[in-house]
Coordinates of C-alpha atoms and ligand atoms in Angstrom, one line a residue:
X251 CA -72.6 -56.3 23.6
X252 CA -73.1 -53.9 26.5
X253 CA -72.4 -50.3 26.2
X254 CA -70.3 -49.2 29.0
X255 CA -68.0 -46.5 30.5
X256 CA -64.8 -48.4 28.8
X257 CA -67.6 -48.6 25.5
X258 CA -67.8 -44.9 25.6
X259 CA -63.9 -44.3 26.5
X260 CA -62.8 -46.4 23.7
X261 CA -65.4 -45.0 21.3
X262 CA -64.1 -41.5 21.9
X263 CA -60.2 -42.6 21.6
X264 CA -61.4 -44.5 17.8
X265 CA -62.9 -41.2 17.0
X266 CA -66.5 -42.7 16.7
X267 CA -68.7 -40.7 17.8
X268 CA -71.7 -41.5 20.7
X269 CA -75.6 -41.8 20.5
X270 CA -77.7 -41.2 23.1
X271 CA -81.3 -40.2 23.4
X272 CA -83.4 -39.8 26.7
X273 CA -85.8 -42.6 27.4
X274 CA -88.6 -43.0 30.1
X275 CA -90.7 -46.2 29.7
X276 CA -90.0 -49.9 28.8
X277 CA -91.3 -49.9 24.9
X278 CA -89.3 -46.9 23.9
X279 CA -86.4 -48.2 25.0
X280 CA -86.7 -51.3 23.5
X281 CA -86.9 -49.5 20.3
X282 CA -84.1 -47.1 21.0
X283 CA -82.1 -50.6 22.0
X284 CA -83.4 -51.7 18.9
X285 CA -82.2 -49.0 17.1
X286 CA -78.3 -49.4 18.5
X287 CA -78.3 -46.1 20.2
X288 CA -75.3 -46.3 22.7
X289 CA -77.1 -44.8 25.7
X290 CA -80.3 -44.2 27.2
X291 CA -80.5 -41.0 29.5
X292 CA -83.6 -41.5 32.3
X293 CA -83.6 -37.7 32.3
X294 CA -85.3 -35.6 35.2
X295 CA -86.3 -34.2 32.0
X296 CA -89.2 -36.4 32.5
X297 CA -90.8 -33.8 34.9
X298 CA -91.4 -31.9 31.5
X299 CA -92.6 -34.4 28.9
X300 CA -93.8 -37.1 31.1
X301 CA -95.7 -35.3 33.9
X302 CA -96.3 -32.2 32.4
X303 CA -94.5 -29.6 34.8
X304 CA -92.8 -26.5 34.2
X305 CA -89.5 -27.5 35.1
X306 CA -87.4 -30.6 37.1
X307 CA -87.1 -29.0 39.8
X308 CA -90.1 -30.9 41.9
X309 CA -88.6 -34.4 40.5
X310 CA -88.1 -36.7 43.2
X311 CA -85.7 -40.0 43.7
X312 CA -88.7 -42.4 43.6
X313 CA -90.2 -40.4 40.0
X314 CA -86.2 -42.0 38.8
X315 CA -86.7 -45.2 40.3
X316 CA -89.7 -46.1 38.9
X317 CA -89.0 -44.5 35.3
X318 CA -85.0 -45.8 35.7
X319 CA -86.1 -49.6 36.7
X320 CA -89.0 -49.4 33.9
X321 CA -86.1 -48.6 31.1
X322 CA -83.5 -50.6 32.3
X323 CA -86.1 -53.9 32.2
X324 CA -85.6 -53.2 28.4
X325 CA -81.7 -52.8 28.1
X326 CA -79.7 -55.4 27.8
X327 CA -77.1 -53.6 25.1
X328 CA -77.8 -49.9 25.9
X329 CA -75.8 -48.3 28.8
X330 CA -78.7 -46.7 31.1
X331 CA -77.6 -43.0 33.2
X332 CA -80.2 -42.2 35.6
X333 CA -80.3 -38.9 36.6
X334 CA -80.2 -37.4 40.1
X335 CA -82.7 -35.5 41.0
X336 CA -82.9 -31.8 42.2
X337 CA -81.5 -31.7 45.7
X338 CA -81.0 -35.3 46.1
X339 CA -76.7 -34.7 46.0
X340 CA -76.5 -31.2 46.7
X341 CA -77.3 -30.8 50.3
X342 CA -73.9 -33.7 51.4
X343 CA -71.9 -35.9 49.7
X344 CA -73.5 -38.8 52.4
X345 CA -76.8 -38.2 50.9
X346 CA -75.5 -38.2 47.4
X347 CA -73.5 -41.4 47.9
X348 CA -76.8 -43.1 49.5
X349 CA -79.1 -42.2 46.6
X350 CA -76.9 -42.9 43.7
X351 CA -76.3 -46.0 45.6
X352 CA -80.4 -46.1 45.4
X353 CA -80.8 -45.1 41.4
X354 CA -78.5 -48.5 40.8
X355 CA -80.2 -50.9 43.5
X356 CA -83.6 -49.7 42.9
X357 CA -83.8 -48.3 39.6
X358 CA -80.9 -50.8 38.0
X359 CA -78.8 -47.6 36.4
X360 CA -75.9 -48.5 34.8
X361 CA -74.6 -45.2 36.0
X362 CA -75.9 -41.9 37.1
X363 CA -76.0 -38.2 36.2
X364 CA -75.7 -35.0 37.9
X365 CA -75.4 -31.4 37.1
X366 CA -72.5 -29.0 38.5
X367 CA -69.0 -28.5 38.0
X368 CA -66.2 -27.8 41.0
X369 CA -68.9 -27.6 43.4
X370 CA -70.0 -30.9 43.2
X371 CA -66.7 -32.7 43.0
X372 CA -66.5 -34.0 46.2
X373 CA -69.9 -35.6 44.9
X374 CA -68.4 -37.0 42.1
X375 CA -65.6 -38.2 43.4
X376 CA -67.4 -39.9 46.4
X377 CA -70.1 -41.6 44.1
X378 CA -67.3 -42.7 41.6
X379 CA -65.2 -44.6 45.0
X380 CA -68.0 -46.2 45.5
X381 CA -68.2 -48.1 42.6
X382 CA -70.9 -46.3 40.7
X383 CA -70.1 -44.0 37.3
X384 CA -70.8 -40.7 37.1
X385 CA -72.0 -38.7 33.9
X386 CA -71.6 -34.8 34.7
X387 CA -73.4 -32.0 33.2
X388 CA -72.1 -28.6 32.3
X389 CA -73.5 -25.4 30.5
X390 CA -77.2 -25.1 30.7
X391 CA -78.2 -27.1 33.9
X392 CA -82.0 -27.3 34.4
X393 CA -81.9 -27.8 37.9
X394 CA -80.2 -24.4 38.3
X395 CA -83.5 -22.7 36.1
X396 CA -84.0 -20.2 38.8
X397 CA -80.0 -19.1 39.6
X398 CA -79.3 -18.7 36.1
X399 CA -82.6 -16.5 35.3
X400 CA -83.6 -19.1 32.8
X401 CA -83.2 -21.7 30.3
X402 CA -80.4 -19.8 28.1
X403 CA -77.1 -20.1 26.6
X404 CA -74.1 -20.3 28.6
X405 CA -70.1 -19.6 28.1
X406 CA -70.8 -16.8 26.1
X407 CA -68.4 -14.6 28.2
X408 CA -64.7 -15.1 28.6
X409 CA -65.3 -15.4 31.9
X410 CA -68.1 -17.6 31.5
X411 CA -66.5 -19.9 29.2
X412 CA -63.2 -20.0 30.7
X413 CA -65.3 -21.1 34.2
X414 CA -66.7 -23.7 31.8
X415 CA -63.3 -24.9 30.7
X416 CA -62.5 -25.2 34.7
X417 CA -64.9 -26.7 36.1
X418 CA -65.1 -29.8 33.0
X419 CA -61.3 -30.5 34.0
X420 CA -62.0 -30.4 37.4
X421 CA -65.3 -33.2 36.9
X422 CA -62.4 -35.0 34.8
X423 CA -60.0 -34.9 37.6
X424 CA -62.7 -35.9 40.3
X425 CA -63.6 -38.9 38.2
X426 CA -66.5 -38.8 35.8
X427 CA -66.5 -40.8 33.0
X428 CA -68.4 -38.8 30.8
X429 CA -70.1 -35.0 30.7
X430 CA -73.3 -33.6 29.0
X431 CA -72.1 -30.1 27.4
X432 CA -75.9 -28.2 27.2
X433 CA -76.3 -24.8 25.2
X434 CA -73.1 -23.5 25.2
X435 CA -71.2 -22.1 21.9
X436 CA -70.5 -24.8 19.0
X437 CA -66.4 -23.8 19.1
X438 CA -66.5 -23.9 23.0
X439 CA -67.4 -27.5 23.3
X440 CA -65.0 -28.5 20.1
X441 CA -62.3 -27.0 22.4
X442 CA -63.4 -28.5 26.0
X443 CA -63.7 -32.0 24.2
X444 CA -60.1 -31.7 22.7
X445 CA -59.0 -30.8 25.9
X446 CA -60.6 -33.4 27.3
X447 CA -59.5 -37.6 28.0
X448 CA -63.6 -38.3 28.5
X449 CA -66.1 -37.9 26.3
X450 CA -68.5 -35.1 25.9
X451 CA -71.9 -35.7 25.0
X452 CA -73.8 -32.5 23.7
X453 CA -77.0 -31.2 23.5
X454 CA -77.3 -27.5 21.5
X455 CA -73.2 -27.3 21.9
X456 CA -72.2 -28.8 18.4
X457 CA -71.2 -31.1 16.4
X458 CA -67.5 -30.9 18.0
X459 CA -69.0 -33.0 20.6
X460 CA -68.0 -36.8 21.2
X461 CA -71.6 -37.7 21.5
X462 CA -74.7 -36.1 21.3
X463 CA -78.1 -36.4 23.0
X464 CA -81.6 -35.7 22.4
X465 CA -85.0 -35.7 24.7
X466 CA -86.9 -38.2 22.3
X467 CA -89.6 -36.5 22.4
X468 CA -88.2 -33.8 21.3
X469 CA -86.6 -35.5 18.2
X470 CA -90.4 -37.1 17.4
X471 CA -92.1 -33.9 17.1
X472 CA -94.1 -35.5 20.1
X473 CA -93.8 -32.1 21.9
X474 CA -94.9 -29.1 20.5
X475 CA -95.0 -26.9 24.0
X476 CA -91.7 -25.6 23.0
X477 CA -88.9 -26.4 20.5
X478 CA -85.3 -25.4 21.4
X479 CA -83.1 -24.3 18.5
X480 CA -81.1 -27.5 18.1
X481 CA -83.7 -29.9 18.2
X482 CA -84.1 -31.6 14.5
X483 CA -87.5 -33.3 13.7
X484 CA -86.3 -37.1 12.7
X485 CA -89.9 -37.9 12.7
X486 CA -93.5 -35.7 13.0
X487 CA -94.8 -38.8 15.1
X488 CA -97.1 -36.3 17.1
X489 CA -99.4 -36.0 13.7
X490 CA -99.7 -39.2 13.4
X491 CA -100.8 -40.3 16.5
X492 CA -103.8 -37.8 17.0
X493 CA -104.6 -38.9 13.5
X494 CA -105.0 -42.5 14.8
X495 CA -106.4 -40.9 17.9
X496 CA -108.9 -39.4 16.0
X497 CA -109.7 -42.3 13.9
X498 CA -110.3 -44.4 16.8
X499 CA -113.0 -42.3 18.4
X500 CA -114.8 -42.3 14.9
X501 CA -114.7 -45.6 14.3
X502 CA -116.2 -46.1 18.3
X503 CA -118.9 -43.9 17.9
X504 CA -119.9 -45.2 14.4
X505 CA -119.9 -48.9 15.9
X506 CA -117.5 -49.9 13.3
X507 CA -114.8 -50.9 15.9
X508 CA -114.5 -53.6 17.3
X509 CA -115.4 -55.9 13.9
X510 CA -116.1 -59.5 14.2
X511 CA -112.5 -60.2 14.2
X512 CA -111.3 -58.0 16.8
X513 CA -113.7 -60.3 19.3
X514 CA -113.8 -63.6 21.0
X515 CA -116.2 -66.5 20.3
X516 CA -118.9 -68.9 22.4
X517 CA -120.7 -71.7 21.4
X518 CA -124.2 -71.4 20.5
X519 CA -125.1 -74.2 23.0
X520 CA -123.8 -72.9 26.2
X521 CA -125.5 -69.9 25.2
X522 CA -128.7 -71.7 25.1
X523 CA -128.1 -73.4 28.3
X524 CA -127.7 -69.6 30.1
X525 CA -130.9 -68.1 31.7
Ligands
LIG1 O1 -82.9 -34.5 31.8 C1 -82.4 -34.6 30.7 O2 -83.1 -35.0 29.8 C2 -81.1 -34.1 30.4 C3 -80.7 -34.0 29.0 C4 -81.3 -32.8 28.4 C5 -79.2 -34.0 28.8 O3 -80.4 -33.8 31.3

């Protein structure tokens, strides 16, 4: 059965709580489908762990179209949010309307993501009259790496958690059917998400959370650049593979792989017929 905004409402009225990771290419996500995760984030996290950059920033529309459509060829149970990229709904709600309208033509979203609270209401609300769902994002928001000094914690402050409290009623009111909380205080996002009709989806912001989400990478020990504080190992899948990497290029060089059953066969007599 597909996973969809009335999945995710309902899931958060039975008290059952949300699983989502971030995905990026057609085999993981069959596996994550596999798996029965609920929903597959196309993250403009993919500007880290998939092209190798220092932040999302530089992320453009057709980088999530061509991730987006490769992960939503493999979902046919898993909702799929596509993210927004930096500066492609900030700049006029027209523009923002056009490209979300893009991330589900193009890339075949199921719905799509972007960061901001009041500011970007008009945003939401346009997107969300047009037919498409929107998924906001509160707390730590990458694309905002350089305004907010860095990748820390946020709503530490009263005033910086009671902003928080604002502006995730005010995304709620414009229309989204679902928010990430990122890095903000365990007991803040237990609070917003009781205050809240939608469900929250967190990442470093507690187990109080409807949902939570991880970058898969992350969760595979498949990235070893850096490791936030919340991220849990379910698997140290990076070992392995250079171990299998490695084992590879032995067997190349020692001319032990490929053996006779790793090739393909032709009759002696069209051999001898060759000159
Ligand atoms: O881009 C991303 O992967 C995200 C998650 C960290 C929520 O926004």
């Amino acid at each position: 059965m597909k996973n969809t905004v009335a999945t995710f409402l309902k899931m958060k009225q039975q008290g059952e709580k949300i699983s989502m990771l971030t995905c990026y290419d057609y085999s993981t996500a069959k596996l994550e489908e596999e798996a029965g995760i609920n929903g597959i984030l196309v993250g403009d996290s993919l500007g880290n762990v998939m092209l190798g950059l220092p932040d999302t920033i530089s992320v453009t529309m057709e980088d999530m179209i061509t991730f987006g459509h490769a992960v939503a060829r493999a979902c046919h149970n898993t909702m799929v949010v596509i993210d927004m990229p930096f500066m492609s709904y900030q700049v006029s709600v027209e523009q923002a309307v056009m490209n979300a309208g893009r991330l589900m033509k193009e890339g075949r979203a199921n719905a799509v993501k972007l960061e901001g609270g009041a500011a970007v209401c008009p945003q939401i609300k346009a997107i969300t009259d047009a037919g498409i769902p929107v998924m906001a994002h509160l707390g730590l928001t990458p694309q905002s790496v350089n305004a907010l000094g860095g990748n820390r914690v946020q709503g530490k402050t009263e005033a910086g958690a009671q902003k928080l409290i604002e502006d995730a009623l005010a995304i709620q009111e414009a229309g989204a059917f679902a928010v990430v909380l990122e890095c903000i205080p365990a007991k803040l996002a237990d609070m917003i998400t009781k205050k809240l009709d939608i469900p929250t989806i967190g990442i470093g912001a507690g187990a109080g959370c409807d949902g939570q989400i991880l970058v898969y990478q992350d969760m595979l020990g498949l990235f070893s650049e850096y490791t936030p504080k919340f991220v849990k190992h379910f698997a140290e899948l990076g070992g392995a593979m250079k171990e299998a990497f490695q084992a590879y290029d032995r067997e190349v060089k020692a001319g032990s792989y490929p053996a006779p059953e790793h090739t393909f066969k032709i009759d002696d007599d069209v051999l001898e017929k060759l000159y």
